[in-house]
Amino acid sequence: MPATDFQGSSSPSLFGRSIMNLRRDQVHSMDNHHETESSQEHALEAFQRLVADLFQGLAGGEELLSLPWVCKLLEAFLLCQEEFRVVFFSNRAIVGRAPVDRLATDFFDRSVKALDVCNAIRDGIEQVRQWHKHLDIVTLAFDPTQKTIGEGQVRRAKKALVDLAIGMLDEKDTASSFAQRNRSFSRSHGANKDHRRAECHFRSLSWSMSRSWSASRQLQAIGNNLSAPRGHDVVATNGLAVPVYTMNSVLLFVMWALVAAIPCQDRGLQTHFSIPRTFPWAAPILLLHERILEESKKRERRNSCGLLTEIHQMEKHVRRLSELTENIQFPLAQEKETDIRNAVQELSLVREAMKGQLDLLEDQVRQVFHRIVRSRTDGLDCLSHHPV
């Protein structure tokens, strides 16, 4: 079922008009409230512009789905969340009254569902960190200070490459699909034994989430019945229906993008986004959604355990190095040794690029988790203590 279908009966062009104009058509304000309403109008429209600017930057900035891009995405979410808190709590006089209370409660319920996604992403980052350790072993095995590459070095590297290749499988993949999809990773002697050993090692590091948990279903739950506010909802909520819908949409997209990029259970990307384009932030979010889907459909990315750029680079260079070290004869020919050292150098560049970024990403996911918890706690406290 579409997660964000526009279900309102009002014309979408309604959103092309400012909130102030919409309310002015239906509500005649008293003169002594004019200044307050102007301030409210400014705050609501400023929030819309902020969200639009942040996602426009994401659409045209860092390389899509790279670690720096994902970190920037989370920074944008934290900024949106903080500005939303300002808008929400500056309207304490009405947040405890219908229909604002219903919209706020619905938003906080969706936020709770996002906490599970954060936990799953944290597990995925930890899994990528384990892969990074295998890269350490590979690069150390081919020590560039050694004049020649010996059989022992190749043996240690190939062992780490097999462990890494199996670890990079999505948890739902079977050993048979691994053999079919990554034949170049297998070893010519004792391959089945190594695969079984590495698979057991991988599962010992598996997710802390329940085996039945599904990222795809969780995203569906976050986006369930999410629709753009109708004109009378905007008026009845003094304009707050618009920022609540905006933040719901931002929450859904950010969680969806994290699931697309980082390994986690049941990474289905079928979540549908249908946002009226008259919202200023709709175009960049829909563009990013389309570009990420296009990336997931590329032949070399279809079976990936995550669309993160660094994961793709790791897969590519590991595959290349595995091919180079398969069925080789010692002593190595000069050309063969040069090819191996070049492949190791390329893998080392990926390793270095990931080293600090993984810690930064994990820290930001933790910040997102705690910010959601704090906002929900403060919001529900406001709802429960404000007289209706």
CSV table of C-alpha atoms in Angstrom, one decimal, residues 1-353:
chain,number,residue,atom,x,y,z
A,1,MET,CA,0.0,0.0,0.0
A,2,PRO,CA,1.4,3.4,-0.9
A,3,ALA,CA,3.0,5.0,2.2
A,4,THR,CA,2.3,8.6,1.4
A,5,ASP,CA,-0.5,8.9,-1.1
A,6,PHE,CA,-2.2,12.3,-1.2
A,7,GLN,CA,-5.7,11.4,0.1
A,8,GLY,CA,-7.1,14.8,0.7
A,9,SER,CA,-10.2,16.0,-1.2
A,10,SER,CA,-8.8,19.5,-1.5
A,11,SER,CA,-7.0,20.5,-4.7
A,12,PRO,CA,-3.2,20.2,-4.5
A,13,SER,CA,-2.9,23.7,-5.7
A,14,LEU,CA,-4.1,24.8,-2.3
A,15,PHE,CA,-0.6,24.2,-1.0
A,16,GLY,CA,0.8,26.7,-3.5
A,17,ARG,CA,-0.7,29.5,-1.5
A,18,SER,CA,0.8,30.6,1.7
A,19,ILE,CA,-0.6,29.4,5.0
A,20,MET,CA,-1.5,32.9,5.9
A,21,ASN,CA,-3.5,33.5,2.8
A,22,LEU,CA,-5.4,30.3,3.3
A,23,ARG,CA,-6.4,31.1,6.8
A,24,ARG,CA,-7.2,34.7,5.8
A,25,ASP,CA,-9.7,33.4,3.3
A,26,GLN,CA,-11.6,31.6,6.1
A,27,VAL,CA,-10.8,33.4,9.4
A,28,HIS,CA,-11.0,37.1,10.1
A,29,SER,CA,-8.4,38.0,12.6
A,30,MET,CA,-8.8,40.6,15.2
A,31,ASP,CA,-6.5,43.6,14.8
A,32,ASN,CA,-4.7,43.1,18.1
A,33,HIS,CA,-3.7,39.5,16.9
A,34,HIS,CA,-2.3,40.6,13.6
A,35,GLU,CA,1.3,40.8,14.8
A,36,THR,CA,1.2,37.4,16.5
A,37,GLU,CA,-0.2,35.8,13.3
A,38,SER,CA,2.4,37.4,11.2
A,39,SER,CA,5.1,36.0,13.4
A,40,GLN,CA,3.5,32.6,13.3
A,41,GLU,CA,3.2,32.8,9.5
A,42,HIS,CA,6.9,33.7,9.3
A,43,ALA,CA,8.0,30.8,11.5
A,44,LEU,CA,6.0,28.2,9.5
A,45,GLU,CA,7.2,29.4,6.2
A,46,ALA,CA,10.8,29.6,7.4
A,47,PHE,CA,10.6,26.0,8.5
A,48,GLN,CA,9.4,25.0,5.0
A,49,ARG,CA,12.3,26.9,3.4
A,50,LEU,CA,14.8,25.3,5.8
A,51,VAL,CA,13.8,21.8,4.9
A,52,ALA,CA,13.8,22.7,1.2
A,53,ASP,CA,17.3,24.2,1.4
A,54,LEU,CA,18.7,21.2,3.3
A,55,PHE,CA,17.5,18.6,0.9
A,56,GLN,CA,18.4,20.7,-2.1
A,57,GLY,CA,21.9,20.7,-0.7
A,58,LEU,CA,21.8,16.9,-0.4
A,59,ALA,CA,20.5,16.5,-4.0
A,60,GLY,CA,23.5,18.5,-5.4
A,61,GLY,CA,26.3,18.1,-2.8
A,62,GLU,CA,28.4,15.1,-1.7
A,63,GLU,CA,28.4,11.9,-3.8
A,64,LEU,CA,25.0,10.2,-3.3
A,65,LEU,CA,25.0,7.3,-0.8
A,66,SER,CA,28.7,7.8,0.2
A,67,LEU,CA,29.5,7.9,3.9
A,68,PRO,CA,29.9,11.7,3.9
A,69,TRP,CA,26.5,12.0,2.2
A,70,VAL,CA,24.8,9.8,4.7
A,71,CYS,CA,26.3,11.8,7.6
A,72,LYS,CA,25.1,15.0,5.9
A,73,LEU,CA,21.6,13.5,5.6
A,74,LEU,CA,21.5,12.8,9.4
A,75,GLU,CA,22.8,16.3,10.1
A,76,ALA,CA,19.9,17.6,8.0
A,77,PHE,CA,17.5,15.5,9.9
A,78,LEU,CA,18.8,16.8,13.3
A,79,LEU,CA,18.4,20.4,12.1
A,80,CYS,CA,14.9,19.7,10.9
A,81,GLN,CA,14.0,18.0,14.1
A,82,GLU,CA,15.3,20.9,16.2
A,83,GLU,CA,13.5,23.6,14.2
A,84,PHE,CA,10.3,21.5,14.3
A,85,ARG,CA,10.6,21.5,18.1
A,86,VAL,CA,10.8,25.3,18.1
A,87,VAL,CA,7.7,25.6,16.0
A,88,PHE,CA,5.8,23.0,17.9
A,89,PHE,CA,6.6,24.3,21.4
A,90,SER,CA,6.0,27.9,20.4
A,91,ASN,CA,2.3,26.9,20.0
A,92,ARG,CA,1.8,25.4,23.5
A,93,ALA,CA,-1.5,27.1,23.7
A,94,ILE,CA,-3.1,24.8,21.1
A,95,VAL,CA,-1.0,21.6,21.0
A,96,GLY,CA,-3.1,20.0,23.7
A,97,ARG,CA,-6.4,20.7,21.8
A,98,ALA,CA,-8.0,18.9,19.0
A,99,PRO,CA,-7.1,18.3,16.3
A,100,VAL,CA,-3.5,19.3,17.0
A,101,ASP,CA,-3.2,16.7,19.8
A,102,ARG,CA,-4.2,14.0,17.4
A,103,LEU,CA,-1.6,15.0,14.8
A,104,ALA,CA,1.1,15.3,17.4
A,105,THR,CA,0.3,11.9,18.9
A,106,ASP,CA,0.4,10.4,15.4
A,107,PHE,CA,3.8,11.9,14.8
A,108,PHE,CA,5.3,10.7,18.0
A,109,ASP,CA,4.0,7.2,17.3
A,110,ARG,CA,5.7,7.2,13.9
A,111,SER,CA,8.9,8.4,15.7
A,112,VAL,CA,8.9,5.5,18.0
A,113,LYS,CA,8.9,3.1,15.0
A,114,ALA,CA,11.9,4.9,13.7
A,115,LEU,CA,13.9,4.0,16.9
A,116,ASP,CA,13.9,0.3,15.8
A,117,VAL,CA,15.4,1.4,12.4
A,118,CYS,CA,18.1,3.3,14.2
A,119,ASN,CA,19.0,0.2,16.2
A,120,ALA,CA,19.1,-2.0,13.1
A,121,ILE,CA,21.3,0.6,11.4
A,122,ARG,CA,23.6,0.6,14.4
A,123,ASP,CA,24.0,-3.2,14.0
A,124,GLY,CA,24.6,-2.7,10.3
A,125,ILE,CA,27.4,-0.2,11.0
A,126,GLU,CA,29.0,-2.7,13.4
A,127,GLN,CA,28.9,-5.3,10.7
A,128,VAL,CA,30.6,-3.0,8.2
A,129,ARG,CA,33.2,-2.4,10.9
A,130,GLN,CA,33.9,-6.1,11.1
A,131,TRP,CA,34.4,-6.1,7.3
A,132,HIS,CA,36.8,-3.2,7.8
A,133,LYS,CA,38.9,-5.4,10.1
A,134,HIS,CA,39.2,-8.0,7.4
A,135,LEU,CA,40.5,-5.2,5.1
A,136,ASP,CA,43.2,-4.5,7.8
A,137,ILE,CA,44.3,-8.2,7.6
A,138,VAL,CA,44.5,-8.1,3.8
A,139,THR,CA,46.5,-4.9,3.6
A,140,LEU,CA,48.9,-6.1,6.4
A,141,ALA,CA,49.4,-9.4,4.7
A,142,PHE,CA,50.6,-7.7,1.6
A,143,ASP,CA,53.1,-5.5,3.5
A,144,PRO,CA,54.5,-3.0,1.0
A,145,THR,CA,57.8,-3.0,2.8
A,146,GLN,CA,58.4,-6.6,1.7
A,147,LYS,CA,60.3,-6.8,-1.5
A,148,THR,CA,58.5,-9.8,-2.8
A,149,ILE,CA,55.1,-11.4,-2.2
A,150,GLY,CA,55.4,-14.9,-0.7
A,151,GLU,CA,53.1,-17.8,-0.5
A,152,GLY,CA,52.4,-17.3,3.2
A,153,GLN,CA,51.3,-13.7,2.6
A,154,VAL,CA,48.9,-14.8,-0.1
A,155,ARG,CA,47.5,-17.6,2.1
A,156,ARG,CA,46.7,-15.1,4.9
A,157,ALA,CA,45.2,-12.6,2.5
A,158,LYS,CA,43.0,-15.2,0.8
A,159,LYS,CA,41.7,-16.5,4.2
A,160,ALA,CA,40.7,-12.9,5.1
A,161,LEU,CA,39.1,-12.4,1.6
A,162,VAL,CA,36.9,-15.5,2.0
A,163,ASP,CA,35.8,-14.3,5.5
A,164,LEU,CA,35.1,-10.9,4.1
A,165,ALA,CA,33.2,-12.1,1.1
A,166,ILE,CA,30.9,-14.2,3.1
A,167,GLY,CA,30.4,-11.5,5.8
A,168,MET,CA,29.3,-9.1,3.0
A,169,LEU,CA,26.3,-11.4,2.1
A,170,ASP,CA,22.9,-10.2,3.2
A,171,GLU,CA,21.7,-12.3,6.1
A,172,LYS,CA,18.8,-13.7,4.0
A,173,ASP,CA,21.2,-15.1,1.3
A,174,THR,CA,22.0,-18.8,1.4
A,175,ALA,CA,25.4,-20.4,1.0
A,176,SER,CA,24.3,-21.6,-2.5
A,177,SER,CA,23.5,-18.1,-3.7
A,178,PHE,CA,26.9,-17.0,-2.3
A,179,ALA,CA,28.6,-19.6,-4.4
A,180,GLN,CA,26.7,-18.5,-7.5
A,181,ARG,CA,27.1,-14.8,-7.0
A,182,ASN,CA,30.7,-14.6,-5.8
A,183,ARG,CA,32.6,-17.5,-7.4
A,184,SER,CA,35.7,-15.5,-7.7
A,185,PHE,CA,35.9,-15.3,-3.9
A,186,SER,CA,36.1,-19.1,-3.4
A,187,ARG,CA,39.3,-21.0,-2.8
A,188,SER,CA,40.2,-23.8,-5.1
A,189,HIS,CA,41.1,-26.1,-2.2
A,190,GLY,CA,39.0,-26.7,0.8
A,191,ALA,CA,36.5,-24.1,-0.3
A,192,ASN,CA,33.4,-25.7,1.3
A,193,LYS,CA,35.2,-26.0,4.7
A,194,ASP,CA,36.3,-22.4,4.6
A,195,HIS,CA,32.8,-21.2,3.6
A,196,ARG,CA,31.2,-23.1,6.5
A,197,ARG,CA,33.7,-21.8,9.0
A,198,ALA,CA,33.3,-18.2,7.7
A,199,GLU,CA,29.5,-18.5,7.7
A,200,CYS,CA,29.4,-19.5,11.3
A,201,HIS,CA,31.7,-16.6,12.2
A,202,PHE,CA,29.4,-14.2,10.3
A,203,ARG,CA,26.3,-15.5,12.1
A,204,SER,CA,28.0,-15.1,15.5
A,205,LEU,CA,28.3,-11.4,14.7
A,206,SER,CA,24.7,-11.2,13.4
A,207,TRP,CA,22.0,-8.6,14.2
A,208,SER,CA,20.8,-7.9,17.8
A,209,MET,CA,17.4,-7.3,16.3
A,210,SER,CA,14.8,-10.2,16.4
A,211,ARG,CA,15.1,-12.6,13.5
A,212,SER,CA,11.5,-11.8,12.6
A,213,TRP,CA,12.1,-8.1,12.4
A,214,SER,CA,11.9,-6.5,9.0
A,215,ALA,CA,13.2,-3.1,7.9
A,216,SER,CA,10.7,-3.1,5.0
A,217,ARG,CA,7.7,-3.7,7.3
A,218,GLN,CA,9.0,-1.1,9.7
A,219,LEU,CA,9.2,1.5,7.0
A,220,GLN,CA,5.6,0.6,5.9
A,221,ALA,CA,4.5,1.2,9.5
A,222,ILE,CA,6.2,4.6,9.7
A,223,GLY,CA,4.5,5.7,6.4
A,224,ASN,CA,1.1,4.0,7.0
A,225,ASN,CA,-1.8,6.4,6.3
A,226,LEU,CA,0.5,9.4,5.9
A,227,SER,CA,-1.2,12.0,3.7
A,228,ALA,CA,-0.9,15.7,3.1
A,229,PRO,CA,-3.2,17.9,5.2
A,230,ARG,CA,-6.4,19.3,3.7
A,231,GLY,CA,-7.3,22.9,3.7
A,232,HIS,CA,-9.6,22.7,6.7
A,233,ASP,CA,-6.9,20.8,8.7
A,234,VAL,CA,-4.5,23.6,8.1
A,235,VAL,CA,-7.0,26.2,9.3
A,236,ALA,CA,-8.2,24.2,12.3
A,237,THR,CA,-4.6,23.6,13.5
A,238,ASN,CA,-3.5,27.3,13.0
A,239,GLY,CA,-1.1,26.0,10.3
A,240,LEU,CA,0.6,23.3,12.4
A,241,ALA,CA,-0.7,20.5,10.2
A,242,VAL,CA,1.8,21.5,7.6
A,243,PRO,CA,5.1,21.3,9.6
A,244,VAL,CA,3.8,18.0,11.2
A,245,TYR,CA,3.3,16.5,7.8
A,246,THR,CA,6.6,17.9,6.7
A,247,MET,CA,8.5,16.3,9.6
A,248,ASN,CA,6.6,13.0,9.1
A,249,SER,CA,7.8,12.9,5.5
A,250,VAL,CA,11.3,13.8,6.4
A,251,LEU,CA,11.4,11.1,9.1
A,252,LEU,CA,10.1,8.5,6.6
A,253,PHE,CA,12.6,9.5,3.8
A,254,VAL,CA,15.6,9.6,6.2
A,255,MET,CA,14.8,6.1,7.6
A,256,TRP,CA,14.2,4.8,4.1
A,257,ALA,CA,17.6,6.1,2.9
A,258,LEU,CA,19.4,4.6,5.8
A,259,VAL,CA,17.9,1.2,5.2
A,260,ALA,CA,18.9,1.6,1.5
A,261,ALA,CA,22.5,2.4,2.3
A,262,ILE,CA,23.4,0.3,5.4
A,263,PRO,CA,23.0,-3.5,5.7
A,264,CYS,CA,20.0,-4.6,7.8
A,265,GLN,CA,17.3,-7.3,7.8
A,266,ASP,CA,14.9,-7.4,4.9
A,267,ARG,CA,16.0,-4.2,3.2
A,268,GLY,CA,13.0,-3.9,0.8
A,269,LEU,CA,12.9,-0.5,-0.8
A,270,GLN,CA,9.3,-0.6,-2.0
A,271,THR,CA,8.2,2.3,0.2
A,272,HIS,CA,6.2,4.7,-2.1
A,273,PHE,CA,6.5,8.5,-1.8
A,274,SER,CA,3.7,10.6,-3.2
A,275,ILE,CA,4.2,14.1,-2.0
A,276,PRO,CA,2.4,17.1,-3.5
A,277,ARG,CA,5.1,19.0,-5.4
A,278,THR,CA,3.7,22.3,-4.3
A,279,PHE,CA,5.6,21.8,-1.0
A,280,PRO,CA,8.9,23.5,-1.5
A,281,TRP,CA,10.9,20.5,-0.2
A,282,ALA,CA,9.0,17.9,-2.2
A,283,ALA,CA,11.1,18.2,-5.4
A,284,PRO,CA,14.5,17.5,-3.8
A,285,ILE,CA,13.2,14.7,-1.7
A,286,LEU,CA,11.4,13.0,-4.6
A,287,LEU,CA,14.5,13.5,-6.8
A,288,LEU,CA,16.7,11.8,-4.2
A,289,HIS,CA,14.2,9.0,-3.8
A,290,GLU,CA,14.3,8.5,-7.6
A,291,ARG,CA,18.1,8.5,-7.8
A,292,ILE,CA,18.5,6.0,-5.0
A,293,LEU,CA,16.0,3.7,-6.6
A,294,GLU,CA,17.8,4.0,-9.9
A,295,GLU,CA,21.1,3.1,-8.1
A,296,SER,CA,19.5,0.0,-6.5
A,297,LYS,CA,18.4,-1.2,-10.0
A,298,LYS,CA,21.9,-1.1,-11.5
A,299,ARG,CA,23.1,-4.6,-12.4
A,300,GLU,CA,26.2,-4.5,-10.1
A,301,ARG,CA,24.1,-3.2,-7.2
A,302,ARG,CA,21.0,-5.5,-7.3
A,303,ASN,CA,22.5,-8.1,-5.0
A,304,SER,CA,24.4,-5.8,-2.7
A,305,CYS,CA,23.8,-5.9,1.0
A,306,GLY,CA,23.8,-2.1,1.1
A,307,LEU,CA,23.9,0.7,-1.4
A,308,LEU,CA,26.6,2.6,0.5
A,309,THR,CA,29.3,3.7,-2.0
A,310,GLU,CA,32.1,2.4,0.1
A,311,ILE,CA,30.5,-1.0,0.3
A,312,HIS,CA,30.3,-1.1,-3.5
A,313,GLN,CA,33.9,-0.1,-3.8
A,314,MET,CA,34.9,-2.7,-1.3
A,315,GLU,CA,33.0,-5.4,-3.2
A,316,LYS,CA,34.6,-4.4,-6.4
A,317,HIS,CA,38.2,-4.3,-5.2
A,318,VAL,CA,37.9,-7.5,-3.1
A,319,ARG,CA,36.5,-9.3,-6.2
A,320,ARG,CA,39.5,-8.0,-8.2
A,321,LEU,CA,42.1,-9.0,-5.6
A,322,SER,CA,40.4,-12.5,-5.2
A,323,GLU,CA,40.7,-13.1,-9.0
A,324,LEU,CA,44.3,-12.0,-9.0
A,325,THR,CA,45.3,-14.4,-6.1
A,326,GLU,CA,43.4,-17.4,-7.5
A,327,ASN,CA,45.5,-20.3,-8.9
A,328,ILE,CA,48.7,-18.4,-8.8
A,329,GLN,CA,52.2,-19.9,-9.1
A,330,PHE,CA,55.3,-19.0,-7.0
A,331,PRO,CA,57.5,-17.3,-7.4
A,332,LEU,CA,55.2,-14.6,-8.8
A,333,ALA,CA,55.9,-13.0,-12.2
A,334,GLN,CA,56.8,-9.3,-12.0
A,335,GLU,CA,53.6,-8.3,-13.8
A,336,LYS,CA,51.4,-10.4,-11.6
A,337,GLU,CA,53.0,-9.0,-8.4
A,338,THR,CA,52.5,-5.5,-9.7
A,339,ASP,CA,48.8,-6.1,-10.4
A,340,ILE,CA,48.3,-7.5,-6.9
A,341,ARG,CA,50.1,-4.6,-5.2
A,342,ASN,CA,48.0,-2.1,-7.3
A,343,ALA,CA,44.8,-3.9,-6.2
A,344,VAL,CA,45.9,-3.9,-2.6
A,345,GLN,CA,46.6,-0.1,-2.9
A,346,GLU,CA,43.1,0.5,-4.2
A,347,LEU,CA,41.6,-1.6,-1.3
A,348,SER,CA,43.8,0.4,1.1
A,349,LEU,CA,42.3,3.7,-0.1
A,350,VAL,CA,38.8,2.4,0.6
A,351,ARG,CA,39.9,1.2,4.0
A,352,GLU,CA,41.4,4.6,4.9
A,353,ALA,CA,38.3,6.5,3.6
